[in-house]
Short mmCIF file of C-alpha atoms in Angstrom, two decimals:
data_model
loop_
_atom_site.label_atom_id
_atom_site.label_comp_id
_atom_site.label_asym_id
_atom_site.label_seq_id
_atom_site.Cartn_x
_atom_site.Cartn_y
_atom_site.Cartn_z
CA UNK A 1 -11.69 29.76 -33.40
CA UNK A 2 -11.73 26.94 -30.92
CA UNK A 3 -12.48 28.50 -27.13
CA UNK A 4 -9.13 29.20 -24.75
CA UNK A 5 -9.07 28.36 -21.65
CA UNK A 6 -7.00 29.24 -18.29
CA UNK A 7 -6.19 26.14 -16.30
CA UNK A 8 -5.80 27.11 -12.60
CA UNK A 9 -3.63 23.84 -11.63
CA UNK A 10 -4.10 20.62 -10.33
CA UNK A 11 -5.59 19.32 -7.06
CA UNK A 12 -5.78 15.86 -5.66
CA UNK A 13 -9.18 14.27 -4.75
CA UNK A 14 -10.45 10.98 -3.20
CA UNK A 15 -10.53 9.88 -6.80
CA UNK A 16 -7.21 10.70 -7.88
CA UNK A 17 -5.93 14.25 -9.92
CA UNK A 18 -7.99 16.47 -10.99
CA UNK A 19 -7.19 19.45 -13.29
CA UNK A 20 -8.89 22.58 -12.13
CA UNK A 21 -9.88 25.53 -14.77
CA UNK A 22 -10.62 29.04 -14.22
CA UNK A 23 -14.43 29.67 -13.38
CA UNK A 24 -14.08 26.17 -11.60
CA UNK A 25 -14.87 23.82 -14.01
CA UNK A 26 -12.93 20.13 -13.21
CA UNK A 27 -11.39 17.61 -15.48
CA UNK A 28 -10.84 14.39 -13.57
CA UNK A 29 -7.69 12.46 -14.69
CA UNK A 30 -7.85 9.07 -15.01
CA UNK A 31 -5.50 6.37 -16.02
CA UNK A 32 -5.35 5.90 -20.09
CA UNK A 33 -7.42 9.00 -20.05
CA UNK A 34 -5.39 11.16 -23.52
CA UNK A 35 -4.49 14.74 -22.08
CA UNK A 36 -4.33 16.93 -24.68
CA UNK A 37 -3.74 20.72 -25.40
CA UNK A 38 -2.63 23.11 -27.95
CA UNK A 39 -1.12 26.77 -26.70
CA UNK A 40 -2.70 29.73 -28.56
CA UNK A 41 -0.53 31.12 -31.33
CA UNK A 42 1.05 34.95 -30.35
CA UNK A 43 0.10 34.79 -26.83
CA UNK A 44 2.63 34.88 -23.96
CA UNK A 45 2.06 33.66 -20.43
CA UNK A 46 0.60 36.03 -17.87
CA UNK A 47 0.52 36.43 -14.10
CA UNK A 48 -2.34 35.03 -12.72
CA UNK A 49 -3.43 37.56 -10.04
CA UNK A 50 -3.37 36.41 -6.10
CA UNK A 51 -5.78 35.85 -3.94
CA UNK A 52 -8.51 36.42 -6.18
CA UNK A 53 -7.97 39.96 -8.12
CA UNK A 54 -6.17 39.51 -11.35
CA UNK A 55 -2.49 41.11 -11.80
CA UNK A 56 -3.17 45.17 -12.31
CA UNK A 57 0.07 44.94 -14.56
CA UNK A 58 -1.07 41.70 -16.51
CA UNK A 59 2.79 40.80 -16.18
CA UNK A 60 4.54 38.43 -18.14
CA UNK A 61 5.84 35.71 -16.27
CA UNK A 62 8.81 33.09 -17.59
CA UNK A 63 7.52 29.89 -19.42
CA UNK A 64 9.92 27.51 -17.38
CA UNK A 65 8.98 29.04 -13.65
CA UNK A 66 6.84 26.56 -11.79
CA UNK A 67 5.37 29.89 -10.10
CA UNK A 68 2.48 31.89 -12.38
CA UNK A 69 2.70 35.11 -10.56
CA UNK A 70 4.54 38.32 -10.76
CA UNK A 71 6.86 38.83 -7.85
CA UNK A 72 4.10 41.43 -6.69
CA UNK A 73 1.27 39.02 -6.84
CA UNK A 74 3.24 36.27 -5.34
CA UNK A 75 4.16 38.42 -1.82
CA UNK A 76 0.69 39.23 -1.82
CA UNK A 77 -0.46 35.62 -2.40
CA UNK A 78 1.79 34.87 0.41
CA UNK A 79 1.06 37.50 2.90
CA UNK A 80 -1.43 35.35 4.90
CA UNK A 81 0.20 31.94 4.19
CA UNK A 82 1.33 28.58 6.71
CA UNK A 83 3.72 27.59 4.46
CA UNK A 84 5.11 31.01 4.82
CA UNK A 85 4.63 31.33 8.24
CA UNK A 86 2.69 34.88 8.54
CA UNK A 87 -0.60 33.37 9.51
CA UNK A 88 -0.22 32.46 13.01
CA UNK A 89 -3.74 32.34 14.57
CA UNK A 90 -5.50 29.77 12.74
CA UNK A 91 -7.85 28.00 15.46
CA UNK A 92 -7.96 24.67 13.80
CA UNK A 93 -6.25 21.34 14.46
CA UNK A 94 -2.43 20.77 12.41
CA UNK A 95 -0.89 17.82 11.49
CA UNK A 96 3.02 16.84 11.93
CA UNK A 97 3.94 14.25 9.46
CA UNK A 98 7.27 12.60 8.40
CA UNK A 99 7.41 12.06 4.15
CA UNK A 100 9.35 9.71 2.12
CA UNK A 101 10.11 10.35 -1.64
CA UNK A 102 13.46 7.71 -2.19
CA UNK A 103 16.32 6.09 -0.48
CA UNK A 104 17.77 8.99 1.98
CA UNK A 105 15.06 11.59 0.84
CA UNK A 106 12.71 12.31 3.83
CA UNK A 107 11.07 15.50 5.11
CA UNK A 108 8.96 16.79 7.82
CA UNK A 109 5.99 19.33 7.63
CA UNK A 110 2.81 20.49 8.55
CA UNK A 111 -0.67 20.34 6.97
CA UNK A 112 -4.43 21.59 8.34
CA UNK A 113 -5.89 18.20 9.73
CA UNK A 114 -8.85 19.40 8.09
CA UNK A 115 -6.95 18.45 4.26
CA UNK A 116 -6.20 15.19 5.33
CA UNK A 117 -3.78 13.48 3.17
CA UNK A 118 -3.71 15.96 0.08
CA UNK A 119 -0.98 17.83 1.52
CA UNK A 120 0.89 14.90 0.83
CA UNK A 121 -0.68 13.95 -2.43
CA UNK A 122 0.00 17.19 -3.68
CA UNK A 123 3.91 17.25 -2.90
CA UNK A 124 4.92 13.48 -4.29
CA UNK A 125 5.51 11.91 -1.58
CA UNK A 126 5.56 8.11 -2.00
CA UNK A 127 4.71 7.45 1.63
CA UNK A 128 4.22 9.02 5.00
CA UNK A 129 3.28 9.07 8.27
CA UNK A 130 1.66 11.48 10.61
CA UNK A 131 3.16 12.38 14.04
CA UNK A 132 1.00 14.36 15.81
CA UNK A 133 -1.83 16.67 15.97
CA UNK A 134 -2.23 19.51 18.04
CA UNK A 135 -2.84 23.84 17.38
CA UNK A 136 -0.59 25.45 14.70
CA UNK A 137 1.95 26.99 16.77
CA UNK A 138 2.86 23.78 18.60
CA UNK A 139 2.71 21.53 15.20
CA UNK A 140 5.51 24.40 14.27
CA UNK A 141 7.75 23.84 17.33
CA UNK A 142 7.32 20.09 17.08
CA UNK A 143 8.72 20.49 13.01
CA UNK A 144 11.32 22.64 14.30
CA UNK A 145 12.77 20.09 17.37
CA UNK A 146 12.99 17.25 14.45
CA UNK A 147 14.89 19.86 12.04
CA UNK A 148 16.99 20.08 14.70
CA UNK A 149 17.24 16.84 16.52
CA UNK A 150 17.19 14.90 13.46
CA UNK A 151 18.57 16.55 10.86
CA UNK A 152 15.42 16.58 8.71
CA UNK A 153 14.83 18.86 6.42
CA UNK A 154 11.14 20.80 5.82
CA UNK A 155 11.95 21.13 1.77
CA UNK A 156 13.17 18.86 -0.69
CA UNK A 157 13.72 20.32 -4.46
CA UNK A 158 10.53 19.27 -6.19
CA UNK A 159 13.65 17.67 -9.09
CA UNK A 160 15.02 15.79 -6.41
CA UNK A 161 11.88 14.03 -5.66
CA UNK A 162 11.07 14.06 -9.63
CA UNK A 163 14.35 11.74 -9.94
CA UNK A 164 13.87 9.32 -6.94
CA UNK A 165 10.50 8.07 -8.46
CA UNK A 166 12.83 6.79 -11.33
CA UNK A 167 14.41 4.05 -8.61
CA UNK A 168 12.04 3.31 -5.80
CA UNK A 169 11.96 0.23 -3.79
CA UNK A 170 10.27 -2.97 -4.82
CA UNK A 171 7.57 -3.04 -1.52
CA UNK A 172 5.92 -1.12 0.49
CA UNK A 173 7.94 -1.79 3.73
CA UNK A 174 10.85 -1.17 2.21
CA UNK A 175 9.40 2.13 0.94
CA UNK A 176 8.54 3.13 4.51
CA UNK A 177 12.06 1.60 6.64
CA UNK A 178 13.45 4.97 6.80
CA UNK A 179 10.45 7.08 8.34
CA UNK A 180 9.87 4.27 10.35
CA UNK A 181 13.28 4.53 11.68
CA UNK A 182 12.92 8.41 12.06
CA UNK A 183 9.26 7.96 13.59
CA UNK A 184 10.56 6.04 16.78
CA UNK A 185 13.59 8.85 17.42
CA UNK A 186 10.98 11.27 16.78
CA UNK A 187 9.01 9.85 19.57
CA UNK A 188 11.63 9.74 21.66
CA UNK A 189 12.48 13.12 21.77
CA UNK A 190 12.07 15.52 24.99
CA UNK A 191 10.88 18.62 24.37
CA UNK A 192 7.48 18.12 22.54
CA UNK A 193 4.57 20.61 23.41
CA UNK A 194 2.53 19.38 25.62
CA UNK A 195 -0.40 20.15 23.21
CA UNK A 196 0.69 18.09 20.56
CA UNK A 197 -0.70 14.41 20.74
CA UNK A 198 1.55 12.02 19.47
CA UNK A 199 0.62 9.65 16.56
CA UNK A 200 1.19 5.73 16.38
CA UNK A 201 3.41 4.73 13.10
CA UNK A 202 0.91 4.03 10.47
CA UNK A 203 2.69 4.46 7.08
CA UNK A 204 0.67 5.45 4.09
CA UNK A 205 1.72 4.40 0.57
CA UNK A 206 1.14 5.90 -2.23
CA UNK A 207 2.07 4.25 -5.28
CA UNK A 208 -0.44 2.34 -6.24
CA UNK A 209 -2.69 6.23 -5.94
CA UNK A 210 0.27 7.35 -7.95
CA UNK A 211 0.07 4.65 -10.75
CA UNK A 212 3.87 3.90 -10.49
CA UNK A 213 4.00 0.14 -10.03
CA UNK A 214 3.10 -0.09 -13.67
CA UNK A 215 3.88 3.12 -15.51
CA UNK A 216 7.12 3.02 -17.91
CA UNK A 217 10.38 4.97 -16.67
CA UNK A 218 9.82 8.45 -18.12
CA UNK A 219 12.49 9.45 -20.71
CA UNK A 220 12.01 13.46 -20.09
CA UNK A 221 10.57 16.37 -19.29
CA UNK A 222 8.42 19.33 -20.89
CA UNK A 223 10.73 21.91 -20.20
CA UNK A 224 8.47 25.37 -20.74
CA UNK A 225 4.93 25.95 -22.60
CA UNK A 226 5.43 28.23 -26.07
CA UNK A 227 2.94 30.03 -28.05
CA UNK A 228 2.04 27.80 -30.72
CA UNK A 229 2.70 24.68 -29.19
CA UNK A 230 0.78 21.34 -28.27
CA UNK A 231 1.51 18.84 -25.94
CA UNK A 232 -0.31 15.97 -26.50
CA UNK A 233 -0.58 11.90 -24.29
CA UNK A 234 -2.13 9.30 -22.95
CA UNK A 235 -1.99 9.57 -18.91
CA UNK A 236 0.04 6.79 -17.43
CA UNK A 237 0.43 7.48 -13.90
CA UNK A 238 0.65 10.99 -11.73
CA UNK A 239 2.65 12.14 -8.76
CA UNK A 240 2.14 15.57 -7.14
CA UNK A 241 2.22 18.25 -10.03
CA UNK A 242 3.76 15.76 -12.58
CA UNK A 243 1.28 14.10 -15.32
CA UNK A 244 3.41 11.17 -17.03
CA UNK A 245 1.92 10.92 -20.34
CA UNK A 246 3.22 8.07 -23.34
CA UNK A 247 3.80 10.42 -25.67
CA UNK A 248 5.07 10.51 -29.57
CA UNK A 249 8.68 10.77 -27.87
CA UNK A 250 7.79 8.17 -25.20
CA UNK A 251 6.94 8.66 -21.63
CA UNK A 252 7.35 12.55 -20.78
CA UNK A 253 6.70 14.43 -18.01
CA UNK A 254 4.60 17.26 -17.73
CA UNK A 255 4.61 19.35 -14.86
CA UNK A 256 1.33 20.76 -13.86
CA UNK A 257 2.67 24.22 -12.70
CA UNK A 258 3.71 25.02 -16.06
CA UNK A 259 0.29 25.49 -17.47
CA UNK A 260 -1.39 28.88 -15.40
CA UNK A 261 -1.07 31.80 -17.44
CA UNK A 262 -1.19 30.62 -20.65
CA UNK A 263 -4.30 30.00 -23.27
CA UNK A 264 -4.87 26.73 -23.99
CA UNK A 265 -6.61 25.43 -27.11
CA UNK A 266 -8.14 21.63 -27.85
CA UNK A 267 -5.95 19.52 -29.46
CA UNK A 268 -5.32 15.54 -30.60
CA UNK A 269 -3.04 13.06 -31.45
CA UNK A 270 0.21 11.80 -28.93
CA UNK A 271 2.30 14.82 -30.22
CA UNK A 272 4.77 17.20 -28.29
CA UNK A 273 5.71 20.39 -29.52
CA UNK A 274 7.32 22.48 -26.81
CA UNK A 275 10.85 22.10 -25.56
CA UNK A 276 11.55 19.03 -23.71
CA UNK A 277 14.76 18.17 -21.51
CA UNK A 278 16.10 14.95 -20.13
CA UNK A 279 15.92 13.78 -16.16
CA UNK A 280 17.66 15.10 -14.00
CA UNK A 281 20.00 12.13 -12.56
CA UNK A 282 19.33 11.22 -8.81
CA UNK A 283 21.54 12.66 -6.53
CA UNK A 284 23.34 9.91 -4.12
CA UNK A 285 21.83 11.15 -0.78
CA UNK A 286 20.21 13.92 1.45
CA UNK A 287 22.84 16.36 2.81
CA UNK A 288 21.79 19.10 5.80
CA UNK A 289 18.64 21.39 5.18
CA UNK A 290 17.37 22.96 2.16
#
């Protein structure tokens, strides 16, 4: 029998995606590269542990959640977390940037300067900007006032964003209009820490990273992973967690964050066989926070 292995996600690199595996080996992604992978017959997917200890209970945990962890594992993954504000005393230098995924779809956030654009790599966003650096606590209050002020939200659903890459604009000014408009305000605000040094607008655009300009429209999505399964593609372009691969039902998408927890075998050929589900259609416009 072929060797499983435990894929631990995907990361962004200077190079482009890059699939990570448990006991650190690295697949680099590359366009036309085939991505291909059967799922081991009788298995079921399994928490993956947090913060470095596998899951005591070795609990199941649902094919179609984009989170591989028990609910147990994940407050402990999160228990010294930014994104879920309960690490406060980090030293380093943050980032405040403004993000752009479509027409009327723009966020703020924070990211370790230290990471420099992966933060943004990671989530999908087409293009952004930074705003400011300065310590954690202030990059926090300055990503509150624009919440506020602005009306911008910190979180976008990741199918939102997913649907807005079906539609974007034809150039790369027109892809950054909005945040440039929300940039100036931004500036313009009273009320910034005085620790926080503001940035100039310099959008960053990242289609061309993504491989959208050429890629076909995508027709679906894998919807879940099942025992028994393949899904099998040639990689056409990538945007955060998403791997767009030309399958043997077209263009599909495969979302990244479906894989942890499962065994995964070698496999060939442009064949899917795991439940797949159409787009989601873009919704008209951003409304309030989520």
């Amino acid at each position: 029998m072929a060797q499983a292995w435990r894929c631990a996600g995907l990361s962004w690199t200077a190079g482009g995606p890059v699939l990570i595996w448990d006991g650190g080996r690295r697949s680099a992604l590359t366009w036309g590269k085939t991505v291909a992978f059967g799922v081991a017959e009788g298995g079921a997917r399994t928490c993956v542990g947090a913060r470095g200890n596998t899951c005591p209970l070795a609990a199941r945990v649902s094919a179609r959640s984009t989170g591989p962890r028990c609910e147990e594992c994940a407050r402990l993954d999160r228990a010294h977390s930014v994104a879920a504000d309960t690490l406060a005393d980090d030293p380093r230098p943050y980032r405040v940037y403004l993000a752009w995924f479509g027409a009327g779809m723009t966020k703020v956030g924070i990211t370790a300067e230290r990471r420099g654009s992966a933060r943004l790599l990671e989530q999908g966003a087409v293009c952004f900007s930074w705003l400011g650096t300065g310590p954690l606590m202030a990059a926090r209050r300055t990503e509150e006032l624009l919440r506020a002020a602005l009306r911008v939200p910190d979180r976008i659903p990741y199918a939102a964003k997913r649907a807005a890459r079906a539609a974007l604009p034809a150039t790369g000014e027109e892809r950054a209009a909005e945040i440039a408009v929300l940039h100036a305000r931004a500036l313009e605000l009273t009320g910034w820490p005085e620790s926080l040094a503001p940035a100039p607008f310099r959008p960053v655009d990242h289609v061309e990273a993504f491989g959208l300009a050429e890629a076909p429209a995508p027709v679906g999505v894998v919807g879940e992973l099942a025992a028994g399964g393949a899904v099998s593609g040639e990689l056409v372009a990538a945007a955060g967690p998403d791997l767009h691969l030309a399958t043997d039902r077209g263009v599909l998408v495969l979302d990244t964050r479906l894989l942890p927890g499962w065994e995964l075998l070698p496999a060939g050929g442009r064949r899917v066989e795991v439940p797949v589900r159409a787009l989601k259609e873009r919704p008209a416009a951003q409304d309030g926070l989520f």
